[in-house]
C-alpha positions as YAML, in Angstrom:
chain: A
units: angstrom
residues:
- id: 1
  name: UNK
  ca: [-37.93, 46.81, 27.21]
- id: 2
  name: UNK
  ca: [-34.55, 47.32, 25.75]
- id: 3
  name: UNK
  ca: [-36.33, 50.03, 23.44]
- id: 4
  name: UNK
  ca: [-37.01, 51.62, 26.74]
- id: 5
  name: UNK
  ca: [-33.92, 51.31, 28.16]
- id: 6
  name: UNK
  ca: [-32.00, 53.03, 24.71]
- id: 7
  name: UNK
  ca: [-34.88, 55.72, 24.84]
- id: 8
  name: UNK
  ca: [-33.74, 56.51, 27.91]
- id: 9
  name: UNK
  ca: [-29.97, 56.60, 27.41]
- id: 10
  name: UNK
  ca: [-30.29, 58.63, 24.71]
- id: 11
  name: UNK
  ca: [-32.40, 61.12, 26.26]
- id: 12
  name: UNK
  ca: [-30.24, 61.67, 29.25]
- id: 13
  name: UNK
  ca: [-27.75, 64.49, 28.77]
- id: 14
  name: UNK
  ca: [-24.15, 63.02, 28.23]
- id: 15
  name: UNK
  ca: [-21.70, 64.11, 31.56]
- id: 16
  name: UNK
  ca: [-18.46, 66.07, 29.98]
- id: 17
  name: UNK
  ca: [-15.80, 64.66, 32.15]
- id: 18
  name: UNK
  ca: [-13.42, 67.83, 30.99]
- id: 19
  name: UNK
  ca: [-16.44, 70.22, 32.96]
- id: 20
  name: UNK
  ca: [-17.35, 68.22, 35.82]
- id: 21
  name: UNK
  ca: [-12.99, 67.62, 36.02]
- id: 22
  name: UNK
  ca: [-12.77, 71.86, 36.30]
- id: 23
  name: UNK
  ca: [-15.76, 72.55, 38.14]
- id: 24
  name: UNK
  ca: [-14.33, 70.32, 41.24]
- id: 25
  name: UNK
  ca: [-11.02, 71.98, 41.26]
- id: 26
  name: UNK
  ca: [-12.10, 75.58, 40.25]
- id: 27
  name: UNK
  ca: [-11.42, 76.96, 43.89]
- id: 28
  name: UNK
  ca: [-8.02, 75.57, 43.78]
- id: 29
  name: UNK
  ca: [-7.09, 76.98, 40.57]
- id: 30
  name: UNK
  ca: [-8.06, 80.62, 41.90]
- id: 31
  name: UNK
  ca: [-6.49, 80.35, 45.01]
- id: 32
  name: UNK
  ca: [-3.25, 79.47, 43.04]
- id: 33
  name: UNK
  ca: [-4.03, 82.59, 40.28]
- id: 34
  name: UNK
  ca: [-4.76, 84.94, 43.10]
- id: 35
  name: UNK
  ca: [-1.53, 84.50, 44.68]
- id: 36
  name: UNK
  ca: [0.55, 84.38, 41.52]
- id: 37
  name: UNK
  ca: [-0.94, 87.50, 41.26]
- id: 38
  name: UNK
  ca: [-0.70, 88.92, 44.89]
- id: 39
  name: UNK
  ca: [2.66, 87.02, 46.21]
- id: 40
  name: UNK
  ca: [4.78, 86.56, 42.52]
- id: 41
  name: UNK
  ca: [4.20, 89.63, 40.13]
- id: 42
  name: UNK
  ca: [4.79, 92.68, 42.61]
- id: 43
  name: UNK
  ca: [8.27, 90.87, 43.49]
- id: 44
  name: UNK
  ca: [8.88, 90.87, 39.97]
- id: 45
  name: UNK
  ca: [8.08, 94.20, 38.50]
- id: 46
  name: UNK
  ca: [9.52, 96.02, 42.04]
- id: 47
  name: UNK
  ca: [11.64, 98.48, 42.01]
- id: 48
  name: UNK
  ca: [15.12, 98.51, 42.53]
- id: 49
  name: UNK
  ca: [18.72, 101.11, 42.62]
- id: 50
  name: UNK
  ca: [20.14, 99.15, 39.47]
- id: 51
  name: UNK
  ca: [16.49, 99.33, 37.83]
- id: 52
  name: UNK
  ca: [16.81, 102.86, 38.35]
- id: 53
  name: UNK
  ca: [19.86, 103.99, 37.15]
- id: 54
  name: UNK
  ca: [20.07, 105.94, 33.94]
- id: 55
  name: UNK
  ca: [21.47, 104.35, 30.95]
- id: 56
  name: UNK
  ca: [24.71, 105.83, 29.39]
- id: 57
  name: UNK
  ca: [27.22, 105.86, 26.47]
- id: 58
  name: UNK
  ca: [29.75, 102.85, 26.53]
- id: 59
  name: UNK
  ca: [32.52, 105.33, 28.02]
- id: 60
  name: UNK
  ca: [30.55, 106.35, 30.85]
- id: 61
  name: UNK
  ca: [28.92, 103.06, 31.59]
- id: 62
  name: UNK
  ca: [32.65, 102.05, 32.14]
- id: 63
  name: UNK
  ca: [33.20, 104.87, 34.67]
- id: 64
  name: UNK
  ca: [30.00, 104.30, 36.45]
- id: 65
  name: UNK
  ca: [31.14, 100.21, 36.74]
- id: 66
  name: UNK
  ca: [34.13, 101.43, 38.04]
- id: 67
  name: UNK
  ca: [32.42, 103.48, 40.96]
- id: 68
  name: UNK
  ca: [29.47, 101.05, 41.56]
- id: 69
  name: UNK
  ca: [32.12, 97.70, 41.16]
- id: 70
  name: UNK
  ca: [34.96, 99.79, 43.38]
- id: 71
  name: UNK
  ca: [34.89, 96.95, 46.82]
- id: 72
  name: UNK
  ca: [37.84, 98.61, 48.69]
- id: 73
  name: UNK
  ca: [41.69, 98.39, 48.80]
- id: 74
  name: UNK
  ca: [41.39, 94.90, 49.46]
- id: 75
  name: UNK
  ca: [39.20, 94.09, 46.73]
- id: 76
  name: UNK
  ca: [36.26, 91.88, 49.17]
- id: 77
  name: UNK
  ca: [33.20, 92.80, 50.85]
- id: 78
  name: UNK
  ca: [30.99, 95.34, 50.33]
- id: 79
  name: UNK
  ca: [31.03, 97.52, 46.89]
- id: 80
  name: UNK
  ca: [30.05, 101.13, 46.39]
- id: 81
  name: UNK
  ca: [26.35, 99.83, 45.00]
- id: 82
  name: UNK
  ca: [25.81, 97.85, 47.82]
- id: 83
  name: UNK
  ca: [26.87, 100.62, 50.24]
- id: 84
  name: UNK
  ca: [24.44, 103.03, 48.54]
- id: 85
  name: UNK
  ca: [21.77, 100.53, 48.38]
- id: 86
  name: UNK
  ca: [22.01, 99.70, 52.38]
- id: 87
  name: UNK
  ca: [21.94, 103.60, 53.03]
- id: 88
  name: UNK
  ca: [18.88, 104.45, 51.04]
- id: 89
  name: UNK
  ca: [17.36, 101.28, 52.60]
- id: 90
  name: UNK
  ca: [17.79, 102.61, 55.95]
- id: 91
  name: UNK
  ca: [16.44, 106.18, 55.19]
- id: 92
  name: UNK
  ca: [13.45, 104.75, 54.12]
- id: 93
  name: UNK
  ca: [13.24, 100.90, 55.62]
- id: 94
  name: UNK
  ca: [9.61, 100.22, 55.23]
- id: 95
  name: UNK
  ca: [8.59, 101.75, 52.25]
- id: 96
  name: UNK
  ca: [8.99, 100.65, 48.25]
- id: 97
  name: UNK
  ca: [11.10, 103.92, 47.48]
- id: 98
  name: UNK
  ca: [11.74, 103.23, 44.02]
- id: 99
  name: UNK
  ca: [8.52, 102.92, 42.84]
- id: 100
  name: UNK
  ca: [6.97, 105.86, 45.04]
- id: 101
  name: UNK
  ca: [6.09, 108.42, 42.25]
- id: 102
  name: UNK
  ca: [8.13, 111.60, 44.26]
- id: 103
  name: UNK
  ca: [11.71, 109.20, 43.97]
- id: 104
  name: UNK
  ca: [13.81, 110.81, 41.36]
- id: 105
  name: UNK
  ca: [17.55, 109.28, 40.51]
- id: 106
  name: UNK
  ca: [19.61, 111.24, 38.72]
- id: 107
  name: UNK
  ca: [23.47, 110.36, 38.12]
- id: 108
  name: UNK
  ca: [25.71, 112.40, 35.91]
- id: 109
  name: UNK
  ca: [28.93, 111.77, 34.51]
- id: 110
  name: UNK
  ca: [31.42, 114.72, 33.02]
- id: 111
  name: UNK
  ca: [34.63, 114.23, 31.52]
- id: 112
  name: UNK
  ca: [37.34, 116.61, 33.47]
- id: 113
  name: UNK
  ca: [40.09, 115.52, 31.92]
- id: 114
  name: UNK
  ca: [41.27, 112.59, 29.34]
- id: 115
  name: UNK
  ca: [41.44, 110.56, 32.73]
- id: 116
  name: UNK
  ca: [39.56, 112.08, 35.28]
- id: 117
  name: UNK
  ca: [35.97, 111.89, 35.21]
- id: 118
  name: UNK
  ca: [33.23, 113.54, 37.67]
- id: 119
  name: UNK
  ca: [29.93, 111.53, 39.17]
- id: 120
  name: UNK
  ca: [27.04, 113.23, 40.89]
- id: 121
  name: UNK
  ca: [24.77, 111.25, 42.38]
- id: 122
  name: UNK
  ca: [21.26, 112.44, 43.43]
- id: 123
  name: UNK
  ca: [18.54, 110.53, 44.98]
- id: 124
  name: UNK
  ca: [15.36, 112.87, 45.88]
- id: 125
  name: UNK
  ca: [12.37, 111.34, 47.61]
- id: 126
  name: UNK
  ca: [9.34, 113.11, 49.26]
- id: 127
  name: UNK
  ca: [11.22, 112.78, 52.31]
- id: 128
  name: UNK
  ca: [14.47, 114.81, 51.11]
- id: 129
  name: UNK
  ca: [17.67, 114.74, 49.03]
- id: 130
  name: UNK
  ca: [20.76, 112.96, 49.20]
- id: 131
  name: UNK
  ca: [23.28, 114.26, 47.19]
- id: 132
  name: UNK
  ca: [27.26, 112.25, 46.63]
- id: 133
  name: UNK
  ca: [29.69, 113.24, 44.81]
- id: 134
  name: UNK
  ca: [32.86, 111.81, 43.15]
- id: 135
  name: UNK
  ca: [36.22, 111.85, 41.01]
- id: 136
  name: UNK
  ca: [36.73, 108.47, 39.26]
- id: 137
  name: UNK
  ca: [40.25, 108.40, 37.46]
- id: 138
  name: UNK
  ca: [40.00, 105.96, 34.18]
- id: 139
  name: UNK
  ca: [43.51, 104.53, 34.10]
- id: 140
  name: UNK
  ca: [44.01, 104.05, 38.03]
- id: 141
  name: UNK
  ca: [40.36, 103.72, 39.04]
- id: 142
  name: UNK
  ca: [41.49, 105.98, 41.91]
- id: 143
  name: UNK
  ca: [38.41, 107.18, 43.23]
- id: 144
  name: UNK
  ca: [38.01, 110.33, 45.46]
- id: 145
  name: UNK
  ca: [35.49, 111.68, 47.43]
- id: 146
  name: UNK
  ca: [34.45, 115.78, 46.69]
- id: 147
  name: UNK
  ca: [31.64, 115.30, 49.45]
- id: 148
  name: UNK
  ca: [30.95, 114.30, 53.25]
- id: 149
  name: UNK
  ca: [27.96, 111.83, 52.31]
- id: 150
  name: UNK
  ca: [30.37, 110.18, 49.25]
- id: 151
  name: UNK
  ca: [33.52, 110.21, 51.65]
- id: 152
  name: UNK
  ca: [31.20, 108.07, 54.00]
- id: 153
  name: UNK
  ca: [30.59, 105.67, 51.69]
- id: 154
  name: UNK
  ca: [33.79, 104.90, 50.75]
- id: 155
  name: UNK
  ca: [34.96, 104.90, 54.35]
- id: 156
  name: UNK
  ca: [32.38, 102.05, 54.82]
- id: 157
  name: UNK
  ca: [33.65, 100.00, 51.27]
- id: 158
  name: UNK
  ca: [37.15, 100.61, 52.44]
- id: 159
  name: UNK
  ca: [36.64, 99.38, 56.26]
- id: 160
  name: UNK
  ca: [33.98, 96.87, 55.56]
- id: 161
  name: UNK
  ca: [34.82, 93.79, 57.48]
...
């Protein structure tokens, strides 16, 4: 009898506690994949203004911080970025804009002077064009409006409340 009983140990297939272990909790682990995948990685990889912006030479990078820093005479609330930000956000409030394939960015920077420096900004979309434009002095960081839609954004850094 305890042949038997050995015989018939040995015969039955061994349980892997590792495979039984996943097989119960299977449907949890791809309900928690699927919405890494769904709720987490679009958030990540979305598009943004600041993702979008061109990258320049050290010189220009410093005139471009001083536009897209520049938070009014009183130096709080909202900057020049943010201001641009809100205002393509409300031309186009329920759509990803930035990663829509038609959304071009372009900004350019030209020297005038040794202290005066010019800054087009562009944003097309298949919805239209916005177009600002802007005189950024170095040494003061005086910066002027050449432009209705860029004077309106620096009416709304400079009276931001």
């Amino acid at each position: 009898m305890a042949k038997d009983k050995k015989k018939k140990e040995e015969s039955k297939p061994k349980k892997n506690d590792f495979k039984s272990f996943l097989k119960k909790r299977a449907p949890i682990y791809l309900a928690l994949i699927a919405m890494l995948v769904v709720f987490v990685i679009p958030e990540m990889t979305k598009g943004t203004l600041e993702k979008s912006l061109p990258e320049f030479s050290a010189e220009e990078q410093q005139i471009v911080d001083i536009l897209m820093k520049y938070n009014g005479p009183n130096n709080d609330g909202l900057t020049v970025f943010e201001a641009l930000e809100n205002k393509i956000n409300e031309e186009y409030p329920d759509e990803k804009i930035f990663d829509h394939k038609k959304t071009i960015l372009d900004l350019t920077v030209t020297k005038l002077n040794s202290e005066e420096y010019k800054i087009i900004f562009n944003f097309k979309s298949h919805k239209g064009e916005i177009n600002y434009d802007w005189n950024v002095n170095a040494s003061s960081e005086e910066i002027t409006s050449n432009n209705s839609e860029a004077k309106h954004i620096i009416d709304l850094v400079n009276y931001y409340d």
